[in-house]
């Protein structure tokens, strides 16, 4: 674990606030996972919203409706792996724990599969191809893992460097790889899937298995009134983190029976009864500490929404707005950056990862808690307003169509020039970030700044509430809104900066961040900060609801299933997607 970003229990005290000094302390007695007793019944949030003032009436009406029951289809049967029941906030769910001790089961799980084709070498492709290859080798399986790339792709060199080659039959062109594979993992970009799905389907063997790590293609097909061919099985294994995290934790976990990124799995179509075992085998081979069930439709809704929310777009927007606010109120640039980005990607993320959101609040002094409450109360409904709109844009297909159309604008057409995405990392804030990171002491997680903590936790809770009311399982909610944020993405942001992540993650996420980050920036500037400056009273019902929310108990259960090591991300960690390092993929 690189010292520059290794997590340690030491905390820096916050040295300034907007109006008066408020410091955060983190005594040893606070290190136990903290949560208040869960309450499954809530007072009407409509009344609380009216009492607190501000925020969206639409959001207030939405959160006052009864919770939607979880889909009954999330139970599953497997003849290979042990299914385990867990209780999350009063809801029973089923998971499969991972571990390298299960690798010997992979040949049985993959019965009938002679070749696994991994198509694409973007974010997930390199990690999944290498993890599958290494796990199957440890299981002494003769199943071939073959990487398929398009002709002329410069990613051939990177695949060869990772140990795949044409000579031993583990590297080839896309279409020959698809045609020769019994399990096809389609890991090309979402827009490329939308443009090439017909050709992919036409090259697949009858009774073969199509594997996805994102439900985007289903959303696209639904939006144009189509579905998958009926002669193939369709499954998904969706790691709750970007590819470099999947590979890095897998490698780190070799000495401790495994560590990795949790995954969801879905069986959308099963033509011969093998699909569940294949999906679970795939997830175990990737190194997932635990695998939970979802549906392909629920996955793409939560995933695309999450990227635009707490995972990337929203966190990008809130740090931009907070940095401007702090500097305008007289805080120096370096400290303002530490009180925004470093605070969120460092100590807040580490605390939530291992102790939960309540521990962030309890780590503060009494004055710090008051500052947290002001920020939380003023931020919750404005953040929910944007999140609610975003979720419905995803669910309706509008956001999916936007991604497909944007991908086509990357190239010249109809006499118009190409418009690839530009970078965001040249503005003043991100240059300050480079300076801060260059002088950051080893193990420094940044200050626990109460106002920033209140805004970030309000955003996280608002996203949780949207997904909860939209019927998503607690496993999916917690992994998509909490674990993927604090255990996968934020550690990389702490190493390289938020702007680096925004410029180098998946195409769909990059597009979403650019579209939605300004919305969060503006809503905080125009509503939240104005309410705070005007002395709006703290909505005590919102605070009470936060402290007693049953999600804290559910997060505690999931935290006990987390990897036994933290991800190690050196300050020079390279997670640049190959197509961004060079002119072609």
Coordinates of C-alpha atoms in Angstrom, one line a residue:
X1 CA 0.0 0.0 0.0
X2 CA 1.6 3.3 -1.1
X3 CA 2.2 5.6 1.8
X4 CA 1.0 8.6 0.0
X5 CA -2.6 7.4 0.0
X6 CA -2.6 4.6 2.7
X7 CA -5.4 5.1 5.1
X8 CA -4.5 5.7 8.8
X9 CA -6.6 6.5 11.8
X10 CA -5.0 9.8 12.3
X11 CA -7.1 12.8 11.5
X12 CA -6.3 16.4 10.8
X13 CA -8.5 18.9 12.7
X14 CA -10.5 21.3 10.6
X15 CA -9.0 24.7 11.1
X16 CA -11.6 27.1 9.6
X17 CA -15.4 27.2 8.9
X18 CA -17.6 29.7 7.1
X19 CA -18.2 31.8 10.1
X20 CA -16.3 30.6 13.1
X21 CA -13.7 28.0 14.0
X22 CA -15.2 24.5 14.3
X23 CA -12.9 21.6 14.7
X24 CA -13.5 17.9 14.2
X25 CA -12.0 15.4 16.6
X26 CA -12.0 11.7 16.1
X27 CA -11.2 10.0 19.4
X28 CA -10.4 6.4 19.6
X29 CA -13.7 5.7 21.3
X30 CA -15.4 6.7 18.1
X31 CA -13.8 4.0 16.0
X32 CA -16.5 1.4 16.6
X33 CA -19.1 1.2 13.9
X34 CA -21.8 3.5 15.0
X35 CA -25.5 3.5 14.2
X36 CA -28.6 4.5 16.0
X37 CA -31.5 2.0 16.5
X38 CA -33.3 1.5 13.2
X39 CA -36.8 2.7 12.8
X40 CA -38.8 1.2 10.0
X41 CA -41.6 3.7 10.4
X42 CA -41.0 7.4 9.6
X43 CA -42.9 10.6 10.2
X44 CA -44.2 12.2 7.1
X45 CA -41.3 13.8 5.3
X46 CA -43.8 16.2 3.7
X47 CA -44.3 17.8 7.1
X48 CA -40.6 17.9 7.8
X49 CA -39.9 19.5 4.5
X50 CA -42.4 22.3 5.1
X51 CA -41.0 22.9 8.6
X52 CA -37.5 23.2 7.3
X53 CA -38.3 25.4 4.3
X54 CA -36.7 25.2 0.8
X55 CA -36.4 22.3 -1.5
X56 CA -38.6 20.8 -4.1
X57 CA -42.2 20.1 -3.5
X58 CA -42.0 17.2 -6.0
X59 CA -39.3 15.6 -4.0
X60 CA -41.2 16.1 -0.8
X61 CA -44.3 14.4 -2.1
X62 CA -42.2 11.5 -3.5
X63 CA -40.5 10.8 -0.2
X64 CA -43.7 10.7 1.7
X65 CA -45.1 7.8 -0.2
X66 CA -44.9 4.2 1.2
X67 CA -41.8 2.2 0.4
X68 CA -42.1 -0.1 -2.6
X69 CA -41.7 -3.8 -1.8
X70 CA -38.6 -5.5 -3.2
X71 CA -39.0 -7.7 -6.2
X72 CA -39.7 -11.4 -5.3
X73 CA -37.5 -12.5 -8.2
X74 CA -34.2 -11.6 -6.4
X75 CA -34.1 -15.1 -4.9
X76 CA -32.1 -17.6 -6.9
X77 CA -31.0 -21.2 -6.9
X78 CA -27.5 -22.5 -7.5
X79 CA -26.3 -26.1 -7.5
X80 CA -22.6 -25.1 -7.2
X81 CA -22.2 -22.3 -4.7
X82 CA -23.6 -21.8 -1.2
X83 CA -26.4 -19.3 -1.0
X84 CA -26.5 -17.2 2.2
X85 CA -29.4 -15.2 3.6
X86 CA -28.7 -11.8 5.1
X87 CA -31.1 -9.3 6.6
X88 CA -30.8 -5.7 5.5
X89 CA -33.1 -3.2 7.2
X90 CA -35.7 -5.9 7.8
X91 CA -35.5 -7.3 4.3
X92 CA -34.1 -10.7 3.6
X93 CA -31.7 -10.9 0.7
X94 CA -29.5 -13.7 -0.7
X95 CA -25.8 -13.5 -1.4
X96 CA -22.9 -15.7 -2.4
X97 CA -19.6 -15.1 -0.6
X98 CA -16.5 -15.2 -2.7
X99 CA -12.9 -16.3 -1.9
X100 CA -10.0 -18.1 -3.6
X101 CA -11.0 -21.3 -1.7
X102 CA -14.0 -21.5 -4.2
X103 CA -11.9 -21.4 -7.3
X104 CA -11.9 -25.2 -7.5
X105 CA -15.7 -24.9 -8.2
X106 CA -15.2 -22.9 -11.3
X107 CA -14.9 -25.8 -13.8
X108 CA -18.3 -27.1 -12.6
X109 CA -19.9 -23.6 -12.7
X110 CA -18.6 -23.2 -16.2
X111 CA -19.6 -26.6 -17.4
X112 CA -20.0 -26.7 -21.2
X113 CA -17.8 -23.6 -21.7
X114 CA -14.5 -24.1 -23.5
X115 CA -13.7 -20.5 -24.3
X116 CA -14.6 -17.2 -22.6
X117 CA -14.3 -14.3 -25.0
X118 CA -13.6 -10.9 -23.3
X119 CA -14.5 -8.3 -25.9
X120 CA -12.9 -4.9 -25.4
X121 CA -10.0 -3.4 -23.5
X122 CA -11.4 -0.4 -21.8
X123 CA -12.2 0.0 -18.1
X124 CA -13.4 -3.5 -17.2
X125 CA -11.8 -5.5 -20.0
X126 CA -8.2 -5.7 -18.8
X127 CA -9.2 -6.5 -15.2
X128 CA -11.8 -9.1 -16.0
X129 CA -9.7 -10.9 -18.6
X130 CA -6.7 -11.1 -16.3
X131 CA -8.7 -12.1 -13.2
X132 CA -10.6 -14.8 -15.0
X133 CA -7.4 -16.2 -16.6
X134 CA -5.6 -16.3 -13.2
X135 CA -8.5 -17.8 -11.3
X136 CA -9.1 -20.5 -13.9
X137 CA -5.3 -21.3 -13.9
X138 CA -5.4 -21.7 -10.2
X139 CA -8.4 -24.0 -10.6
X140 CA -6.3 -26.0 -13.1
X141 CA -9.0 -25.5 -15.7
X142 CA -8.3 -25.7 -19.4
X143 CA -10.9 -23.1 -20.3
X144 CA -9.4 -20.5 -22.6
X145 CA -9.8 -16.8 -21.8
X146 CA -9.4 -14.9 -25.1
X147 CA -9.4 -11.2 -25.6
X148 CA -11.2 -9.9 -28.7
X149 CA -10.3 -6.4 -30.2
X150 CA -11.1 -4.7 -33.4
X151 CA -8.7 -4.7 -36.2
X152 CA -6.1 -1.9 -35.9
X153 CA -6.7 -1.4 -32.2
X154 CA -3.7 0.0 -30.4
X155 CA -4.9 -2.0 -27.3
X156 CA -3.4 -5.1 -28.9
X157 CA 0.0 -4.0 -27.4
X158 CA -1.4 -3.6 -23.9
X159 CA -3.2 -7.0 -24.1
X160 CA 0.1 -8.6 -25.2
X161 CA 1.9 -6.9 -22.3
X162 CA -0.7 -8.4 -20.0
X163 CA 0.1 -11.9 -21.2
X164 CA -2.4 -12.5 -24.0
X165 CA -1.2 -13.4 -27.4
X166 CA -2.3 -14.5 -30.9
X167 CA 0.3 -17.4 -30.8
X168 CA -1.4 -19.2 -27.9
X169 CA -4.9 -18.4 -29.0
X170 CA -5.7 -15.9 -26.2
X171 CA -5.9 -12.8 -28.4
X172 CA -7.7 -12.1 -31.6
X173 CA -10.2 -10.0 -33.5
X174 CA -13.6 -9.3 -32.1
X175 CA -15.8 -11.3 -34.5
X176 CA -13.7 -14.4 -34.6
X177 CA -13.5 -14.3 -30.8
X178 CA -17.3 -14.0 -30.4
X179 CA -17.9 -16.8 -32.9
X180 CA -15.6 -19.1 -31.1
X181 CA -16.7 -18.4 -27.5
X182 CA -19.3 -20.2 -25.4
X183 CA -19.4 -17.2 -23.0
X184 CA -19.0 -13.8 -24.5
X185 CA -18.3 -10.9 -22.1
X186 CA -19.2 -7.8 -24.0
X187 CA -17.1 -5.1 -22.3
X188 CA -16.9 -2.5 -25.1
X189 CA -18.3 1.0 -24.4
X190 CA -22.1 1.5 -24.0
X191 CA -22.3 3.6 -27.2
X192 CA -20.4 0.9 -29.1
X193 CA -22.8 -1.7 -27.9
X194 CA -25.7 0.3 -29.1
X195 CA -24.1 0.6 -32.5
X196 CA -22.9 -3.0 -32.9
X197 CA -25.4 -5.2 -31.0
X198 CA -26.9 -6.7 -34.2
X199 CA -23.5 -7.9 -35.5
X200 CA -22.6 -9.2 -32.0
X201 CA -25.8 -11.3 -31.8
X202 CA -25.3 -12.6 -35.4
X203 CA -21.9 -14.0 -34.5
X204 CA -22.9 -15.7 -31.3
X205 CA -23.3 -19.5 -31.2
X206 CA -26.8 -20.8 -30.4
X207 CA -27.1 -21.7 -26.7
X208 CA -24.0 -19.6 -25.9
X209 CA -24.1 -17.1 -23.1
X210 CA -23.9 -13.3 -23.4
X211 CA -22.3 -11.7 -20.4
X212 CA -22.7 -8.0 -19.6
X213 CA -21.2 -5.9 -16.8
X214 CA -23.7 -3.2 -17.2
X215 CA -27.4 -3.2 -18.2
X216 CA -27.1 -0.3 -20.7
X217 CA -27.7 -2.5 -23.7
X218 CA -31.0 -3.7 -22.3
X219 CA -32.0 -0.1 -21.7
X220 CA -31.1 0.8 -25.3
X221 CA -33.0 -2.2 -26.7
X222 CA -36.1 -1.4 -24.6
X223 CA -36.0 2.2 -25.8
X224 CA -36.3 1.0 -29.5
X225 CA -38.8 -1.8 -28.8
X226 CA -36.4 -4.7 -29.1
X227 CA -35.0 -7.6 -26.9
X228 CA -32.2 -10.1 -27.0
X229 CA -32.3 -13.1 -29.3
X230 CA -34.1 -16.0 -27.8
X231 CA -31.5 -18.6 -28.6
X232 CA -28.8 -17.3 -26.2
X233 CA -28.7 -16.9 -22.4
X234 CA -28.1 -13.3 -21.1
X235 CA -26.5 -12.7 -17.8
X236 CA -24.7 -9.9 -16.0
X237 CA -22.0 -9.6 -13.4
X238 CA -21.5 -6.0 -12.5
X239 CA -18.5 -5.1 -10.3
X240 CA -19.4 -2.1 -8.1
X241 CA -16.2 -0.3 -9.0
X242 CA -14.1 0.6 -12.0
X243 CA -11.8 -2.0 -13.7
X244 CA -8.5 -0.9 -12.1
X245 CA -10.1 -1.4 -8.7
X246 CA -11.3 -4.8 -9.6
X247 CA -7.8 -5.9 -10.7
X248 CA -5.9 -4.0 -8.0
X249 CA -7.8 -5.6 -5.1
X250 CA -7.7 -9.0 -6.7
X251 CA -3.9 -8.9 -6.8
X252 CA -3.7 -7.5 -3.3
X253 CA -6.0 -10.3 -2.1
X254 CA -3.8 -13.2 -3.3
X255 CA -2.3 -13.7 0.1
X256 CA -5.5 -13.4 2.2
X257 CA -7.9 -15.7 0.3
X258 CA -9.2 -12.9 -1.8
X259 CA -10.1 -9.2 -1.8
X260 CA -12.0 -7.4 -4.5
X261 CA -15.0 -5.4 -5.5
X262 CA -18.5 -6.6 -4.7
X263 CA -20.6 -7.5 -7.7
X264 CA -24.3 -7.7 -8.5
X265 CA -25.5 -10.5 -10.8
X266 CA -28.6 -10.9 -12.9
X267 CA -30.0 -13.6 -15.1
X268 CA -32.1 -12.0 -17.8
X269 CA -32.6 -15.0 -20.0
X270 CA -31.7 -18.7 -19.4
X271 CA -32.1 -21.0 -22.3
X272 CA -30.7 -24.2 -20.8
X273 CA -30.7 -23.8 -17.0
X274 CA -26.9 -23.0 -16.7
X275 CA -27.1 -19.2 -16.5
X276 CA -27.1 -18.7 -12.7
X277 CA -24.2 -21.0 -12.1
X278 CA -22.2 -19.4 -14.9
X279 CA -22.9 -15.9 -13.6
X280 CA -21.9 -16.8 -10.0
X281 CA -18.8 -18.5 -11.3
X282 CA -17.9 -15.4 -13.3
X283 CA -18.3 -13.2 -10.2
X284 CA -16.3 -15.6 -7.9
X285 CA -13.5 -15.7 -10.6
X286 CA -13.3 -11.9 -10.6
X287 CA -12.7 -11.9 -6.9
X288 CA -15.9 -10.5 -5.6
X289 CA -16.1 -10.7 -1.8
X290 CA -19.8 -11.1 -2.1
X291 CA -22.3 -11.2 -5.0
X292 CA -25.9 -10.1 -4.7
X293 CA -28.9 -10.5 -7.0
X294 CA -30.5 -7.9 -9.1
X295 CA -32.3 -7.6 -12.4
X296 CA -30.7 -6.2 -15.5
X297 CA -33.2 -3.4 -15.6
X298 CA -32.7 -2.4 -12.0
X299 CA -28.9 -2.6 -12.5
X300 CA -28.8 -0.1 -15.4
X301 CA -31.1 2.3 -13.7
X302 CA -29.1 2.3 -10.5
X303 CA -25.7 2.3 -12.2
X304 CA -26.3 5.1 -14.8
X305 CA -28.1 7.1 -12.1
X306 CA -25.3 6.5 -9.6
X307 CA -22.6 7.7 -12.0
X308 CA -24.4 10.9 -12.4
X309 CA -25.0 11.1 -8.6
X310 CA -22.7 10.4 -5.7
X311 CA -20.2 8.3 -7.7
X312 CA -19.0 11.1 -10.0
X313 CA -21.3 13.8 -11.3
X314 CA -22.7 15.0 -8.0
X315 CA -19.4 14.8 -6.1
X316 CA -17.8 16.8 -9.0
X317 CA -20.5 19.4 -8.7
X318 CA -20.5 19.8 -4.9
X319 CA -16.7 20.2 -4.6
X320 CA -16.7 22.8 -7.3
X321 CA -19.4 24.8 -5.5
X322 CA -17.9 24.4 -2.0
X323 CA -14.4 25.4 -3.2
X324 CA -15.8 28.6 -4.7
X325 CA -17.8 29.3 -1.5
X326 CA -14.8 28.7 0.8
X327 CA -12.4 30.9 -1.2
X328 CA -15.0 33.6 -1.6
X329 CA -15.4 33.6 2.2
X330 CA -11.7 34.2 2.7
X331 CA -10.2 30.7 3.0
X332 CA -6.9 30.2 1.2
X333 CA -7.0 28.1 -1.9
X334 CA -4.9 25.2 -0.6
X335 CA -7.0 24.9 2.6
X336 CA -10.2 25.3 0.6
X337 CA -9.2 22.4 -1.6
X338 CA -8.3 20.3 1.5
X339 CA -11.7 21.2 3.1
X340 CA -13.6 20.0 0.0
X341 CA -11.9 17.3 -2.1
X342 CA -9.4 16.0 0.4
X343 CA -12.0 15.9 3.1
X344 CA -14.5 13.9 1.0
X345 CA -12.0 11.5 -0.8
X346 CA -10.0 11.0 2.3
X347 CA -11.3 10.9 5.9
X348 CA -15.0 11.0 5.1
X349 CA -14.7 8.1 2.7
X350 CA -12.5 6.1 5.0
X351 CA -14.8 6.6 8.0
X352 CA -17.9 5.7 6.0
X353 CA -16.2 2.7 4.6
X354 CA -15.3 1.1 7.9
X355 CA -17.6 2.8 10.5
X356 CA -20.6 4.3 8.6
X357 CA -22.1 7.7 8.1
X358 CA -23.1 8.1 11.7
X359 CA -19.5 7.9 12.7
X360 CA -18.7 11.0 10.6
X361 CA -21.3 12.9 12.6
X362 CA -20.2 11.6 15.9
X363 CA -16.6 12.4 15.3
X364 CA -17.4 16.1 15.4
X365 CA -17.4 18.5 18.3
X366 CA -20.8 20.0 19.4
X367 CA -20.1 23.1 17.3
X368 CA -19.1 20.8 14.4
X369 CA -22.3 18.9 14.7
X370 CA -24.3 22.1 14.5
X371 CA -22.4 23.1 11.3
X372 CA -23.0 19.6 9.9
X373 CA -26.7 19.9 10.6
X374 CA -27.0 23.3 8.9
X375 CA -25.3 22.0 5.8
X376 CA -27.3 18.7 5.8
X377 CA -30.6 20.4 6.4
X378 CA -30.1 22.9 3.6
X379 CA -28.7 20.4 1.1
X380 CA -30.9 17.3 1.3
X381 CA -33.9 18.5 -0.7
X382 CA -32.0 20.5 -3.3
X383 CA -29.8 17.4 -4.0
X384 CA -32.9 15.1 -4.0
X385 CA -34.6 17.4 -6.5
X386 CA -31.8 16.9 -9.1
X387 CA -31.4 13.2 -8.3
X388 CA -35.1 12.6 -8.7
X389 CA -35.0 14.2 -12.2
X390 CA -31.9 12.3 -13.1
X391 CA -33.3 8.9 -12.1
X392 CA -36.4 9.5 -14.1
X393 CA -34.4 10.6 -17.1
X394 CA -32.5 7.3 -16.9
X395 CA -35.6 5.2 -16.3
X396 CA -37.5 6.8 -19.2
X397 CA -34.6 6.1 -21.6
X398 CA -33.8 9.8 -22.2
X399 CA -30.3 9.5 -20.6
X400 CA -29.5 6.4 -22.6
X401 CA -30.5 8.1 -25.8
X402 CA -28.3 11.0 -24.8
X403 CA -25.3 8.8 -24.4
X404 CA -25.8 7.0 -27.7
X405 CA -26.2 10.3 -29.6
X406 CA -23.2 11.9 -27.8
X407 CA -21.0 8.9 -28.9
X408 CA -22.0 9.5 -32.5
X409 CA -21.0 13.2 -32.2
X410 CA -17.4 12.1 -31.4
X411 CA -17.0 11.5 -35.1
X412 CA -17.5 13.7 -38.2
X413 CA -20.9 13.3 -39.7
X414 CA -23.5 15.2 -41.8
X415 CA -20.9 17.8 -42.7
X416 CA -20.3 18.7 -39.0
X417 CA -17.0 18.4 -37.2
X418 CA -16.2 15.8 -34.5
X419 CA -16.8 16.8 -30.9
X420 CA -15.0 14.4 -28.6
X421 CA -15.0 15.2 -24.9
X422 CA -12.6 17.8 -23.7
X423 CA -10.8 17.7 -20.3
X424 CA -11.8 19.6 -17.2
X425 CA -8.4 19.5 -15.4
X426 CA -7.0 22.9 -16.5
X427 CA -9.1 25.2 -14.3
X428 CA -7.7 26.9 -11.2
X429 CA -9.3 24.5 -8.7
X430 CA -7.6 21.4 -10.2
X431 CA -4.3 23.1 -10.5
X432 CA -4.5 23.9 -6.8
X433 CA -5.3 20.2 -6.2
X434 CA -2.0 19.2 -8.0
X435 CA -0.1 21.4 -5.7
X436 CA -1.8 20.1 -2.6
X437 CA -1.2 16.5 -3.5
X438 CA 2.4 17.1 -4.3
X439 CA 3.1 18.3 -0.7
X440 CA 0.7 16.0 1.1
X441 CA 2.3 14.1 4.0
X442 CA 2.2 10.3 3.8
X443 CA -1.1 8.9 5.1
X444 CA -2.8 12.3 5.3
X445 CA -6.5 11.9 4.8
X446 CA -7.3 15.6 5.0
X447 CA -9.4 17.5 7.6
X448 CA -12.8 16.5 8.7
X449 CA -14.6 19.7 7.8
X450 CA -18.2 19.8 9.2
X451 CA -19.9 21.8 6.5
X452 CA -18.5 19.7 3.7
X453 CA -19.4 16.5 5.6
X454 CA -23.0 17.7 6.0
X455 CA -23.4 18.4 2.3
X456 CA -21.8 15.1 1.2
X457 CA -23.8 13.0 3.6
X458 CA -27.0 14.8 2.6
X459 CA -26.3 13.9 -1.0
X460 CA -25.6 10.3 -0.1
X461 CA -28.8 10.0 1.9
X462 CA -30.9 11.7 -0.8
X463 CA -29.6 9.2 -3.3
X464 CA -30.3 6.3 -1.0
X465 CA -33.9 7.6 -0.5
X466 CA -34.5 7.9 -4.3
X467 CA -33.3 4.3 -4.9
X468 CA -35.2 3.0 -1.9
X469 CA -38.5 4.5 -3.0
X470 CA -37.9 3.3 -6.6
X471 CA -37.9 -0.3 -5.3
X472 CA -34.2 -1.2 -5.4
X473 CA -32.8 -3.8 -3.0
X474 CA -30.7 -2.6 -0.1
X475 CA -27.8 -4.6 -1.4
X476 CA -27.9 -2.6 -4.6
X477 CA -28.6 0.7 -2.8
X478 CA -25.7 0.3 -0.5
X479 CA -23.2 -0.9 -3.0
X480 CA -24.2 1.7 -5.6
X481 CA -24.5 4.7 -3.3
X482 CA -22.0 4.0 -0.6
X483 CA -19.5 1.1 -1.1
X484 CA -18.6 1.9 -4.7
X485 CA -18.1 5.5 -3.8
X486 CA -15.9 5.2 -0.7
X487 CA -14.1 1.9 -1.4
X488 CA -13.5 2.1 -5.2
X489 CA -13.8 5.5 -6.8
X490 CA -12.9 8.0 -4.0
X491 CA -9.5 6.3 -3.1
X492 CA -8.5 6.9 -6.8
X493 CA -9.7 10.4 -6.6
X494 CA -7.7 10.9 -3.4
X495 CA -4.6 9.7 -5.3
X496 CA -5.1 11.7 -8.5
X497 CA -7.9 14.2 -8.0
X498 CA -11.6 14.3 -8.9
X499 CA -10.8 16.0 -12.3
X500 CA -8.6 13.1 -13.2
X501 CA -11.4 10.6 -12.6
X502 CA -13.9 12.8 -14.5
X503 CA -11.5 12.8 -17.5
X504 CA -10.5 9.1 -17.4
X505 CA -13.5 6.9 -16.4
X506 CA -16.0 5.2 -18.7
X507 CA -17.5 7.1 -21.6
X508 CA -21.0 6.9 -20.1
X509 CA -19.8 8.2 -16.7
X510 CA -17.7 11.0 -18.2
X511 CA -20.7 12.2 -20.3
X512 CA -23.0 12.0 -17.3
X513 CA -20.6 13.9 -15.0
X514 CA -20.3 16.8 -17.6
X515 CA -24.0 17.0 -17.9
X516 CA -25.1 16.7 -14.3
X517 CA -22.2 18.2 -12.2
X518 CA -23.2 21.8 -13.2
X519 CA -26.7 21.1 -12.0
X520 CA -25.5 20.1 -8.5
X521 CA -23.1 23.1 -8.5
X522 CA -25.9 25.5 -9.3
X523 CA -28.5 24.1 -7.0
X524 CA -26.2 24.3 -4.0
X525 CA -25.1 27.8 -4.9
X526 CA -28.6 29.0 -5.7
X527 CA -30.6 27.3 -2.9
X528 CA -28.4 25.6 -0.2
X529 CA -25.9 28.4 0.4
X530 CA -28.6 31.1 0.2
X531 CA -30.7 29.3 2.8
X532 CA -27.7 29.0 5.1
X533 CA -26.7 32.6 4.6
X534 CA -30.2 33.7 5.3
X535 CA -30.3 31.9 8.6
X536 CA -32.8 29.2 7.6
X537 CA -33.7 27.1 10.7
X538 CA -32.3 23.6 10.8
X539 CA -34.9 21.0 9.9
X540 CA -34.7 18.9 13.0
X541 CA -37.0 16.2 11.6
X542 CA -34.5 15.7 8.8
X543 CA -31.7 15.4 11.2
X544 CA -33.6 13.0 13.4
X545 CA -34.6 10.9 10.4
X546 CA -30.9 10.7 9.3
X547 CA -29.7 9.6 12.7
X548 CA -32.4 6.8 13.0
X549 CA -32.5 5.7 9.4
X550 CA -32.5 1.9 9.0
X551 CA -29.9 2.1 6.2
X552 CA -27.2 2.5 8.9
X553 CA -27.8 -1.0 10.2
X554 CA -27.9 -2.3 6.7
X555 CA -24.5 -0.6 5.9
X556 CA -23.1 -2.2 9.0
X557 CA -24.0 -5.7 7.8
X558 CA -22.5 -4.9 4.4
X559 CA -19.3 -3.5 6.0
X560 CA -18.8 -6.8 7.7
X561 CA -18.6 -8.4 4.2
X562 CA -16.1 -5.9 2.9
X563 CA -12.6 -6.9 1.8
X564 CA -10.2 -7.3 4.7
X565 CA -7.7 -4.9 3.1
X566 CA -8.2 -1.3 1.9
X567 CA -7.4 -0.7 -1.7
X568 CA -3.9 0.6 -2.2
X569 CA -3.6 3.4 -4.7
X570 CA -0.2 5.0 -5.3
X571 CA -0.1 8.7 -6.3
X572 CA 1.0 7.8 -9.8
X573 CA -1.7 5.1 -10.3
X574 CA -2.5 4.6 -13.9
X575 CA -6.1 4.1 -14.6
X576 CA -6.3 6.0 -17.8
X577 CA -8.4 4.1 -20.3
X578 CA -6.4 3.0 -23.3
X579 CA -8.5 4.9 -25.8
X580 CA -7.7 8.1 -23.9
X581 CA -4.0 7.5 -24.0
X582 CA -4.0 7.2 -27.7
X583 CA -6.0 8.2 -30.7
X584 CA -7.8 4.8 -31.2
X585 CA -9.0 2.0 -29.0

